[in-house]
Coordinates of C-alpha atoms in Angstrom, one line a residue:
Chain Y
X1 CA 42.6 59.7 70.3
X2 CA 41.0 56.9 69.2
X3 CA 37.4 56.9 69.8
X4 CA 34.8 54.3 69.3
X5 CA 33.2 56.4 67.0
X6 CA 36.2 55.7 64.8
X7 CA 36.6 52.2 65.1
X8 CA 32.6 51.1 65.3
X9 CA 31.4 52.6 61.8
X10 CA 34.5 50.6 59.9
X11 CA 33.4 47.8 61.6
X12 CA 30.2 48.0 60.2
X13 CA 31.4 48.9 57.2
X14 CA 33.4 45.9 57.0
X15 CA 30.6 43.9 58.3
X16 CA 28.2 44.8 56.2
X17 CA 30.1 43.6 52.9
X18 CA 30.9 39.9 54.5
X19 CA 27.4 39.5 54.9
X20 CA 27.0 40.7 51.1
X21 CA 29.8 38.2 50.2
X22 CA 28.2 35.4 52.0
X23 CA 25.1 35.9 50.3
X24 CA 26.8 35.7 47.1
X25 CA 28.5 32.4 48.5
X26 CA 31.7 33.8 48.8
X27 CA 32.4 32.4 52.1
X28 CA 36.5 33.1 52.4
X29 CA 36.0 36.2 51.3
X30 CA 33.1 36.7 53.5
X31 CA 35.1 35.1 56.5
X32 CA 37.9 37.7 56.1
X33 CA 35.9 40.6 56.2
X34 CA 34.3 39.4 59.6
X35 CA 37.7 39.1 60.7
X36 CA 38.7 42.2 59.6
X37 CA 35.8 43.8 61.5
X38 CA 35.8 41.7 64.3
X39 CA 39.2 43.0 65.3
X40 CA 38.3 46.7 65.0
X41 CA 34.6 46.3 67.2
X42 CA 36.5 43.9 70.0
X43 CA 38.8 47.1 70.1
X44 CA 36.0 49.3 70.3
X45 CA 34.1 47.6 72.8
X46 CA 37.4 47.5 74.9
X47 CA 37.5 51.2 75.4
X48 CA 34.7 51.6 77.3
X49 CA 34.8 50.6 81.1
X50 CA 32.8 47.7 82.7
X51 CA 30.7 50.8 84.6
X52 CA 26.8 51.2 84.3
X53 CA 27.6 54.7 82.9
X54 CA 29.6 52.9 79.5
X55 CA 25.8 50.8 79.1
X56 CA 24.4 50.2 76.6
X57 CA 27.0 51.2 74.4
X58 CA 29.3 48.9 75.9
X59 CA 27.2 45.6 76.1
X60 CA 25.8 46.1 73.0
X61 CA 29.2 46.4 71.4
X62 CA 30.6 43.4 72.8
X63 CA 27.3 41.6 71.2
X64 CA 28.1 42.7 68.0
X65 CA 32.0 41.7 68.4
X66 CA 30.7 38.4 69.5
X67 CA 28.6 38.0 66.8
X68 CA 31.2 38.8 64.4
X69 CA 33.5 36.1 65.7
X70 CA 30.3 33.7 65.4
X71 CA 29.9 34.8 61.8
X72 CA 33.2 33.9 61.6
X73 CA 33.1 30.8 62.8
X74 CA 35.9 31.7 65.7
X75 CA 33.7 30.7 68.7
X76 CA 36.4 30.9 71.5
X77 CA 36.6 34.2 70.6
X78 CA 32.9 35.0 70.5
X79 CA 32.4 33.1 73.9
X80 CA 34.9 35.3 75.3
X81 CA 33.4 38.2 74.0
X82 CA 30.0 37.3 74.9
X83 CA 31.7 36.7 78.8
X84 CA 32.9 40.2 78.7
X85 CA 29.7 41.8 77.7
X86 CA 27.9 39.9 80.8
X87 CA 30.6 41.2 83.1
X88 CA 29.6 44.7 82.8
X89 CA 26.4 46.2 83.4
X90 CA 24.1 45.2 80.2
X91 CA 20.8 46.0 80.6
X92 CA 18.0 43.2 80.2
X93 CA 17.2 42.8 76.8
X94 CA 21.0 43.1 75.8
X95 CA 22.0 40.5 78.2
X96 CA 19.2 38.3 77.5
X97 CA 20.6 38.3 74.2
X98 CA 24.7 37.5 74.9
X99 CA 22.9 34.2 77.1
X100 CA 21.4 33.3 74.0
X101 CA 24.4 34.2 72.0
X102 CA 26.1 32.0 74.3
X103 CA 23.9 28.7 73.8
X104 CA 23.9 29.5 70.1
X105 CA 27.8 29.5 70.3
X106 CA 28.4 26.3 72.0
X107 CA 25.4 24.4 70.1
X108 CA 27.6 25.1 67.0
X109 CA 30.4 23.7 68.3
X110 CA 28.1 20.7 68.9
X111 CA 27.0 20.5 65.4
X112 CA 30.5 20.8 64.0
X113 CA 30.3 17.6 62.4
X114 CA 34.0 16.5 63.8
X115 CA 35.4 13.6 62.2
X116 CA 32.2 13.2 60.3
X117 CA 32.3 13.2 56.7
X118 CA 29.0 14.5 55.3
X119 CA 27.9 14.0 51.6
X120 CA 25.5 15.9 50.2
X121 CA 22.9 13.6 50.1
X122 CA 23.0 13.8 53.7
X123 CA 22.6 15.7 56.9
X124 CA 23.1 15.7 61.0
X125 CA 20.0 16.2 63.2
X126 CA 21.5 16.9 67.0
X127 CA 19.5 17.5 69.9
X128 CA 20.6 19.5 73.2
X129 CA 19.1 19.9 76.6
X130 CA 18.2 17.8 79.9
X131 CA 16.9 14.7 78.1
X132 CA 20.5 14.2 76.2
X133 CA 23.7 13.6 77.7
X134 CA 27.0 12.8 75.7
X135 CA 26.0 10.5 73.3
X136 CA 23.1 9.3 75.1
X137 CA 19.3 10.7 74.5
X138 CA 15.7 9.4 75.8
X139 CA 14.5 7.5 73.2
X140 CA 10.7 9.2 73.4
X141 CA 12.5 12.2 72.3
X142 CA 14.7 11.2 69.5
X143 CA 11.9 8.5 68.3
X144 CA 9.1 11.2 68.0
X145 CA 11.6 14.0 65.6
X146 CA 13.1 10.9 63.6
X147 CA 9.5 10.1 62.5
X148 CA 8.8 13.4 62.1
X149 CA 11.7 14.6 60.1
X150 CA 10.7 11.3 57.9
X151 CA 7.4 12.7 57.3
X152 CA 8.7 16.0 56.5
X153 CA 10.7 14.7 54.0
X154 CA 8.6 12.7 51.8
X155 CA 6.0 16.0 52.4
X156 CA 9.0 18.0 50.8
X157 CA 9.6 15.5 48.2
X158 CA 6.0 15.9 47.3
X159 CA 5.9 19.4 47.4
X160 CA 8.6 19.9 44.9
X161 CA 7.6 17.2 42.5
X162 CA 3.9 19.4 42.3
X163 CA 1.5 16.9 43.7
X164 CA -1.6 18.1 44.7
X165 CA -1.2 17.8 48.8
X166 CA -2.2 14.1 49.7
X167 CA -5.2 14.3 52.3
X168 CA -5.2 10.0 52.7
X169 CA -3.2 7.1 52.0
X170 CA 0.2 6.5 52.4
X171 CA 3.6 7.7 50.5
X172 CA 3.6 6.9 46.8
X173 CA 5.8 3.7 46.5
X174 CA 7.4 5.3 43.7
X175 CA 8.3 8.0 45.6
X176 CA 9.6 5.9 49.1
X177 CA 11.9 4.1 46.4
X178 CA 13.5 6.8 45.2
X179 CA 13.7 9.0 47.7
X180 CA 14.4 6.8 50.8
X181 CA 15.0 8.0 54.0
X182 CA 17.6 6.4 55.6
X183 CA 19.5 6.6 59.1
X184 CA 22.9 6.0 58.6
X185 CA 24.7 6.4 62.1
X186 CA 23.9 7.9 65.6
X187 CA 27.2 10.1 66.6
X188 CA 28.5 10.9 69.9
X189 CA 28.3 15.1 70.4
X190 CA 24.8 16.2 72.7
X191 CA 23.4 13.7 70.6
X192 CA 23.4 13.4 67.1
X193 CA 21.7 11.2 64.0
X194 CA 22.6 10.8 60.5
X195 CA 20.1 10.6 57.9
X196 CA 20.2 10.2 54.4
X197 CA 17.7 10.7 51.6
X198 CA 17.9 8.4 48.8
X199 CA 18.9 9.4 45.0
X200 CA 17.0 8.3 42.1
X201 CA 18.6 6.5 39.1
X202 CA 20.8 8.4 36.5
X203 CA 18.7 7.7 34.1
X204 CA 15.7 8.9 35.7
X205 CA 17.3 12.0 36.1
X206 CA 18.4 12.3 31.8
X207 CA 15.0 11.2 31.1
X208 CA 13.0 13.0 33.3
X209 CA 9.9 14.2 31.5
X210 CA 9.0 10.5 30.8
X211 CA 9.2 9.0 33.7
X212 CA 5.9 9.7 36.1
X213 CA 8.3 11.9 38.2
X214 CA 10.7 14.4 37.3
X215 CA 14.0 13.7 39.3
X216 CA 15.1 15.9 42.2
X217 CA 18.3 16.2 43.5
X218 CA 18.9 14.7 47.3
X219 CA 20.8 18.4 48.0
X220 CA 17.7 20.4 46.4
X221 CA 15.3 18.4 49.0
X222 CA 17.4 18.9 51.9
X223 CA 18.3 22.4 51.8
X224 CA 14.7 22.9 51.0
X225 CA 14.1 21.5 54.4
X226 CA 16.6 23.5 56.3
X227 CA 16.2 26.9 54.4
X228 CA 12.3 26.5 55.5
X229 CA 13.9 25.8 58.8
X230 CA 16.0 28.8 58.7
X231 CA 12.7 31.2 58.2
X232 CA 10.8 29.3 60.5
X233 CA 13.6 30.1 63.0
X234 CA 13.9 33.5 62.1
X235 CA 13.3 37.0 62.6
X236 CA 10.6 37.0 59.2
X237 CA 8.9 33.5 59.7
X238 CA 5.8 34.7 57.7
X239 CA 8.0 34.2 54.9
X240 CA 8.0 30.9 54.7
X241 CA 3.7 31.9 53.2
X242 CA 5.7 33.2 50.5
X243 CA 7.9 30.2 50.3
X244 CA 5.2 27.4 50.6
X245 CA 2.1 28.9 48.9
X246 CA -0.1 25.7 48.6
X247 CA -1.3 26.6 52.2
X248 CA -1.8 23.0 53.0
X249 CA 2.0 22.2 52.6
X250 CA 2.5 25.4 54.6
X251 CA 0.5 24.5 57.7
X252 CA 1.6 20.8 57.5
X253 CA 5.3 22.1 57.6
X254 CA 4.8 24.3 60.4
X255 CA 3.3 21.6 62.4
X256 CA 5.7 19.1 61.8
X257 CA 8.5 21.6 62.4
X258 CA 6.8 22.5 65.7
X259 CA 7.1 18.5 67.1
X260 CA 10.8 18.7 65.9
X261 CA 11.4 22.2 68.2
X262 CA 12.6 22.0 71.2
X263 CA 10.0 21.5 73.9
X264 CA 10.9 23.0 77.3
X265 CA 14.4 22.0 79.3
X266 CA 14.4 18.3 78.1
X267 CA 15.3 19.5 74.7
X268 CA 16.3 22.9 74.5
X269 CA 18.1 22.9 70.8
X270 CA 17.4 21.0 68.0
X271 CA 20.1 21.4 65.3
X272 CA 20.7 20.7 61.4
X273 CA 24.1 20.6 59.7
X274 CA 24.3 19.4 55.8
X275 CA 26.3 20.3 53.4
X276 CA 25.8 22.9 50.6
X277 CA 28.1 23.8 47.8
X278 CA 30.7 21.5 49.7
X279 CA 30.1 23.7 53.0
X280 CA 28.8 22.4 56.2
X281 CA 25.6 24.8 56.3
X282 CA 24.5 24.5 60.1
X283 CA 20.9 25.2 61.3
X284 CA 19.8 25.5 64.8
X285 CA 16.2 25.6 66.0
X286 CA 16.0 27.7 69.3
X287 CA 12.5 28.9 69.4
X288 CA 10.1 26.8 71.5
X289 CA 7.2 25.1 70.3
X290 CA 5.2 28.5 72.0
X291 CA 7.3 30.7 70.0
X292 CA 6.7 29.3 66.7
X293 CA 4.2 30.1 64.4
X294 CA 0.7 28.6 64.3
X295 CA 0.0 26.3 61.1
X296 CA -3.0 28.7 60.4
X297 CA -4.0 31.8 61.9
X298 CA -7.0 31.5 64.4
X299 CA -8.8 34.2 62.4
X300 CA -8.4 31.8 59.5
X301 CA -10.5 29.1 61.1
X302 CA -13.5 30.5 61.8
X303 CA -16.2 31.9 59.3
X304 CA -17.7 34.8 61.3
X305 CA -15.9 37.4 64.1
X306 CA -12.4 37.3 62.4
X307 CA -11.5 39.9 64.9
X308 CA -13.1 39.1 68.1
X309 CA -10.2 36.9 70.2
X310 CA -10.4 33.4 71.1
X311 CA -9.2 32.2 74.1
X312 CA -6.8 29.6 73.9
X313 CA -7.8 26.3 75.3
X314 CA -5.6 22.7 76.4
X315 CA -7.6 19.5 76.6
X316 CA -6.1 16.2 77.8
X317 CA -7.3 12.9 77.0
X318 CA -7.8 9.9 74.6
X319 CA -7.5 10.4 71.1
X320 CA -10.3 8.1 70.2
X321 CA -11.8 8.7 67.0
X322 CA -10.3 10.6 64.0
X323 CA -11.9 11.0 60.6
X324 CA -10.7 12.4 57.5
X325 CA -13.0 15.0 56.1
X326 CA -15.1 15.0 52.7
X327 CA -16.7 18.4 52.7
X328 CA -15.3 22.3 52.9
X329 CA -16.1 25.0 54.5
X330 CA -15.7 28.8 53.0
X331 CA -14.8 31.6 55.4
X332 CA -16.5 34.7 54.7
X333 CA -13.4 35.8 53.1
X334 CA -14.0 33.4 50.5
X335 CA -11.3 30.8 51.7
X336 CA -12.1 27.2 51.4
X337 CA -10.8 25.0 54.0
X338 CA -10.8 21.7 54.9
X339 CA -11.3 20.4 58.8
X340 CA -11.4 16.8 59.9
X341 CA -12.5 15.9 63.4
X342 CA -11.0 14.1 65.9
X343 CA -12.6 13.3 69.5
X344 CA -11.2 13.7 72.8
X345 CA -12.4 11.0 75.8
X346 CA -11.6 12.2 79.3
X347 CA -11.1 8.7 80.9
X348 CA -11.3 10.3 84.0
X349 CA -14.9 12.2 83.9
X350 CA -16.1 10.0 80.8
X351 CA -16.9 13.8 79.5
X352 CA -15.8 13.9 75.4
X353 CA -14.8 16.7 73.3
X354 CA -15.2 17.0 69.2
X355 CA -12.0 18.8 67.9
X356 CA -11.9 20.2 65.0
X357 CA -8.3 20.1 63.1
X358 CA -7.4 21.5 60.1
X359 CA -6.7 19.2 57.2
X360 CA -3.2 19.7 56.9
X361 CA -2.4 18.7 60.3
X362 CA -5.1 15.6 60.4
X363 CA -3.0 12.4 58.5
X364 CA 0.7 13.8 60.1
X365 CA 0.4 15.0 63.1
X366 CA -3.5 14.1 64.7
X367 CA -3.9 10.5 63.3
X368 CA -0.4 8.7 64.6
X369 CA -1.9 9.6 68.2
X370 CA -5.0 7.2 67.8
X371 CA -5.9 6.2 71.1
X372 CA -3.1 7.6 72.9
X373 CA -3.0 9.8 75.6
X374 CA -2.8 13.3 74.4
X375 CA -2.9 17.0 75.6
X376 CA -4.3 19.3 72.8
X377 CA -3.9 22.7 72.5
X378 CA -6.5 25.0 70.6
X379 CA -8.9 27.7 70.1
X380 CA -12.8 28.3 71.2
X381 CA -14.7 29.6 69.1
X382 CA -19.0 29.3 69.6
X383 CA -18.6 25.9 71.5
X384 CA -16.2 24.1 68.4
X385 CA -12.8 23.7 69.8
X386 CA -9.9 24.3 66.7
X387 CA -7.1 22.3 67.1
X388 CA -3.1 24.3 67.3
X389 CA -1.1 21.8 68.2
X390 CA -1.5 17.7 69.6
X391 CA 1.4 16.1 71.6
X392 CA 1.3 13.0 73.5
X393 CA 0.8 13.8 77.6
X394 CA 4.2 13.4 79.7
Chain D
X1 CA 8.6 68.1 47.7
X2 CA 7.1 67.2 44.5
X3 CA 4.7 68.8 43.0
X4 CA 2.0 67.6 45.1
X5 CA 4.0 69.1 48.0
X6 CA 4.4 65.6 49.0
X7 CA 8.5 64.6 50.5
X8 CA 10.6 62.9 48.5
X9 CA 12.5 59.7 49.4
X10 CA 15.4 59.2 47.6
X11 CA 16.4 55.9 47.4
X12 CA 20.3 56.6 45.8
X13 CA 20.5 59.4 48.9
X14 CA 20.3 56.3 52.0
X15 CA 23.9 57.5 52.7
X16 CA 22.6 61.0 54.4
X17 CA 20.6 59.5 57.0
X18 CA 22.6 56.1 57.8
X19 CA 25.4 55.3 58.3
X20 CA 25.7 52.1 55.8
X21 CA 28.8 51.7 53.7
X22 CA 28.5 52.5 50.1
X23 CA 28.3 48.9 48.7
X24 CA 25.3 48.4 51.4
X25 CA 23.6 51.6 50.4
X26 CA 23.3 50.5 46.6
X27 CA 22.4 47.1 47.5
X28 CA 19.4 48.4 49.6
X29 CA 18.4 51.0 46.7
X30 CA 18.7 48.1 44.3
X31 CA 16.4 45.5 45.8
X32 CA 13.7 48.2 47.0
X33 CA 14.0 49.2 42.8
X34 CA 13.3 45.3 42.4
X35 CA 10.3 45.3 44.9
X36 CA 9.0 48.4 43.4
X37 CA 9.1 47.9 39.7
X38 CA 8.5 43.8 40.6
X39 CA 4.8 45.5 42.0
X40 CA 4.6 47.3 38.7
X41 CA 5.5 51.1 40.2
X42 CA 7.2 53.9 38.3
X43 CA 10.3 55.8 39.5
X44 CA 8.3 58.6 41.7
X45 CA 5.6 56.1 42.8
X46 CA 3.4 57.6 45.8
X47 CA 4.0 56.1 49.2
X48 CA 2.2 56.5 52.1
X49 CA 3.3 56.2 55.9
X50 CA 1.0 55.2 59.0
X51 CA 1.8 56.5 62.3
X52 CA -0.5 55.8 64.4
X53 CA -3.6 58.1 63.5
X54 CA -1.2 60.0 61.2
X55 CA -0.8 59.5 57.8
X56 CA 1.6 61.2 55.6
X57 CA 2.0 60.6 51.4
X58 CA 5.8 60.7 50.5
X59 CA 7.3 60.1 46.5
X60 CA 9.9 57.5 46.4
X61 CA 12.4 58.6 43.6
X62 CA 15.7 57.0 42.3
X63 CA 18.6 58.5 40.3
X64 CA 17.7 56.4 36.9
X65 CA 21.2 56.8 35.8
X66 CA 22.4 55.3 39.6
X67 CA 21.5 51.7 38.1
X68 CA 20.5 49.8 35.3
X69 CA 16.7 47.9 35.1
X70 CA 17.2 45.3 33.2
X71 CA 20.3 44.4 35.5
X72 CA 18.5 45.0 38.6
X73 CA 15.9 42.8 37.9
X74 CA 18.6 40.0 37.4
X75 CA 20.6 40.5 39.9
X76 CA 17.7 39.6 42.7
X77 CA 14.8 37.6 43.7
X78 CA 11.7 38.3 45.7
X79 CA 13.3 37.4 49.3
X80 CA 16.3 39.7 49.2
X81 CA 14.3 42.5 47.4
X82 CA 11.3 42.0 50.0
X83 CA 14.0 41.9 53.4
X84 CA 16.2 45.0 51.7
X85 CA 13.9 46.8 50.0
X86 CA 11.9 47.2 53.4
X87 CA 15.0 48.0 55.0
X88 CA 15.6 50.9 52.6
X89 CA 12.4 52.2 52.8
X90 CA 12.6 52.1 56.7
X91 CA 15.9 53.9 56.8
X92 CA 14.9 56.6 55.2
X93 CA 11.5 57.1 56.9
X94 CA 12.3 56.5 60.1
X95 CA 14.8 59.4 60.8
X96 CA 13.3 62.3 61.8
X97 CA 10.3 60.9 63.3
X98 CA 10.8 61.1 67.2
X99 CA 14.1 62.6 68.4
X100 CA 16.2 60.8 66.3
X101 CA 18.5 62.1 63.8
X102 CA 20.6 59.0 62.9
X103 CA 20.8 55.2 62.4
X104 CA 23.0 53.2 64.2
X105 CA 24.5 49.4 63.6
X106 CA 25.4 46.6 65.6
X107 CA 25.9 42.7 64.1
X108 CA 23.7 39.8 65.0
X109 CA 24.1 36.6 64.0
X110 CA 21.8 36.5 61.3
X111 CA 22.7 40.2 59.9
X112 CA 22.5 43.8 61.0
X113 CA 20.6 45.0 63.8
X114 CA 19.7 48.6 63.4
X115 CA 19.4 51.7 66.3
X116 CA 17.9 55.1 66.2
X117 CA 20.1 57.5 67.9
X118 CA 21.3 61.0 67.4
X119 CA 24.7 62.5 65.2
X120 CA 25.6 64.6 68.2
X121 CA 26.1 62.0 71.1
X122 CA 29.5 61.3 72.9
X123 CA 32.4 59.9 71.2
X124 CA 32.3 56.7 72.8
X125 CA 28.5 56.4 73.4
X126 CA 26.9 55.3 70.3
X127 CA 23.7 53.8 71.6
X128 CA 23.2 56.3 74.4
X129 CA 19.6 56.6 74.5
X130 CA 19.1 54.8 70.9
X131 CA 16.1 53.1 70.1
X132 CA 15.5 50.1 68.3
X133 CA 14.4 50.2 65.2
X134 CA 12.3 46.3 64.1
X135 CA 12.1 46.3 60.3
X136 CA 9.9 43.4 58.2
X137 CA 8.7 43.7 53.9
X138 CA 5.7 41.8 52.3
X139 CA 5.8 41.9 48.9
X140 CA 2.2 41.7 48.4
X141 CA -0.5 41.7 50.8
X142 CA -2.5 38.8 51.1
X143 CA -5.4 37.8 53.4
X144 CA -2.9 35.8 55.7
X145 CA 0.2 37.9 55.1
X146 CA -1.0 41.6 56.4
X147 CA 1.0 44.4 57.7
X148 CA -1.3 44.8 60.5
X149 CA -0.3 40.8 61.6
X150 CA 3.0 41.7 60.8
X151 CA 3.0 44.3 63.6
X152 CA 1.5 41.7 65.6
X153 CA 4.0 39.5 65.5
X154 CA 6.7 41.7 65.6
X155 CA 5.4 43.6 68.9
X156 CA 4.8 39.6 70.3
X157 CA 8.7 38.7 69.5
X158 CA 9.5 41.7 71.7
X159 CA 7.6 41.0 74.5
X160 CA 9.6 37.9 76.3
X161 CA 11.7 40.7 78.5
X162 CA 10.9 43.9 79.8
X163 CA 12.4 46.3 77.4
X164 CA 14.6 49.2 78.6
X165 CA 15.0 50.5 74.5
X166 CA 11.9 52.3 72.8
X167 CA 11.3 50.0 70.5
X168 CA 10.3 51.3 66.7
X169 CA 7.8 48.8 64.4
X170 CA 8.3 49.3 60.6
X171 CA 6.9 47.1 57.9
X172 CA 6.7 48.2 54.7
X173 CA 4.5 46.8 51.9
X174 CA 4.9 47.1 48.4
X175 CA 2.2 46.0 46.5
X176 CA 0.0 49.3 47.7
X177 CA 3.0 50.8 48.4
X178 CA 2.5 51.6 52.2
X179 CA 4.6 51.5 55.2
X180 CA 3.1 51.5 59.1
X181 CA 5.1 52.5 61.9
X182 CA 4.6 51.4 65.7
X183 CA 6.3 52.8 68.7
X184 CA 5.8 49.9 70.9
X185 CA 4.2 50.3 74.2
X186 CA 3.0 53.9 72.4
X187 CA -0.9 54.8 74.2
X188 CA -1.6 56.7 71.2
X189 CA -1.1 53.6 69.1

C-alpha cells in the first residue's frame, strides 16, 4: 500500500529540482517539475483523514502542495488545496501560513497583467485593501506610493551609476532627462498603475565612456528595485545590506520601501509586476511597515551603551523646521553618521521636540512633510529622540 | 574525527543526514565550498558551533574529487553561496542535537522549509512531533550585520503566533567560520 512516506520524499526531490531549474532561468522545465511534484504531494496529503490525529502532517502537506501549485502558477488548484488544509485541524502556525498563502494566491491573480502588454521598461504597481475596490482607490494612499516609487527609482539610478549619495538638491537634470519616470495608465484590477522608465538615447549607450553618465538599461534598474523589494519581503531581509553596501543608500531604500509598504487594513498588499527575460516576475509586498526592517538599527544611532534597550517613542505634531546637517558624529565603533534635525510642535500644548534624523532619511522621507501634521516613530536615548519612521497623521 | 579529536562535517555526505535529492545535495556542497573558499578557508577548516553555553569545534571537509574548485568558483554568486552554503552546514550540525535524527522537507512559496524529525516515524506522519528549522547565513560578519542580530531577527519573525512546535534557529557565518544554534524559548539560552 502506498504511504505518505513513499510519495512525499519523491515530491520534495522533484520540487528541489524545480527550484534549481527556476534559479537557472529554465522556467518551463521548472514548471513541469512543480506540476509533477504537486501531483505526488497532493496524493500524499489526501491519504490523511481530516482528524486531529493526522496533524500537523496533514496541514503541512496541504500547505506544501498548495505552495507547489502556487509556484506552478496553478492558482485555482492552490486555492482548493489551502481550503483542504484549513478544513482539518491545523496547528495555529500552519493555519496562519495557509491563510497567508490564500491571500498571496489571490493577490497574484490580481497582479497577472491580464490584457496588458508590459514591456521591459515598464512595471505595474497594484494596491489591494479596504481603501481600494475594483478600479478605485483613495487618492492619498495612491499618491503617497506613486511619489515614493518615483523617488526610489531616481535614487536607484544614482546608486547604479556609482554616484555618491545626494544629501541635498534635486535629481540631476541629465538623469531626469535620460531616466524619467512616467505614469502610462491606470488599470482596473485591485487598483493598478503602470509606470515606465525612460531609456537613454542609443548613441549614449554606444559611447558610454565619453558621456557624463554611463548608460543603464531601464530593465536593469527596474529589476534591481524589484529584487531589493523581494529581499526585504523575504526571510533574509538583512541580505539587502550586502546588496546595497553604501549605508546611506541602504537606509534610504528601506525608509522609502516602508512608505510604499502595506499600512494595515486600508492597504493590505502592494504588488509589483515587471518583465524579466520576456516573462512576468511579480513581487508582492505583504509585510506591514512595522514588520519591515528598521532603516538604521537603534544601536547604530547612539554613541554609547549600544546594548541598552532604547524605548520606542511615538510623537505627533506639526513638522516646523528641518535642518540638513553639516557635521558627522563618530560612534564608539568608529562609524561616522550624519544627522539632520527636525522640530516637531504639538499645537495643543505648544510643546516642541527636537528629533535627530539620519541623513539618508532627511531629504526624501522627512522634508516632504514640512509644515504638515505627522506622526513620528522612533527611539529615545538620554533625552534625544531618534527618528525611525514619519507618516502623515490620519 | 580528525587528529585533534574534533568531529567531521562531510559536505559530500549531506544525504546521510537529510533526505535531499542528489542534485540538491551537490548544490548545497558546492555553494558551501564556494563560501568557504571565498573567505580563504581550506578543506579541513575548523568551524565553531555555539549552542547555548556550549561550544564545540567541527572540521569541515569535502572530497577533493567530488568537485572542481574552479568550476565551483565560476558557478555561483555570493547570495547563492551564503544562503545555500548555510543550509549545508545547518543540516549537518542540526541532526543529532536534541532528540531528532532526520530532516524533513516541505515547500513554501519561496523555497524549501526544513523540519527536524525522526527516522522511525509512522509511515503516514512525517511531521509528527517535528521541530522547525530556521536557517540563515552571513558571508562575513560586519558591525551592522551580525550573527547575534540575525538570531534576534529570526526570533522576532517567529514571535507573532503562539507556536506549537519547537523552533530551532541556526545562523552560519563563513568568515571565521562559526554557527550559532538557538532553540526558541529555551530558558537555558
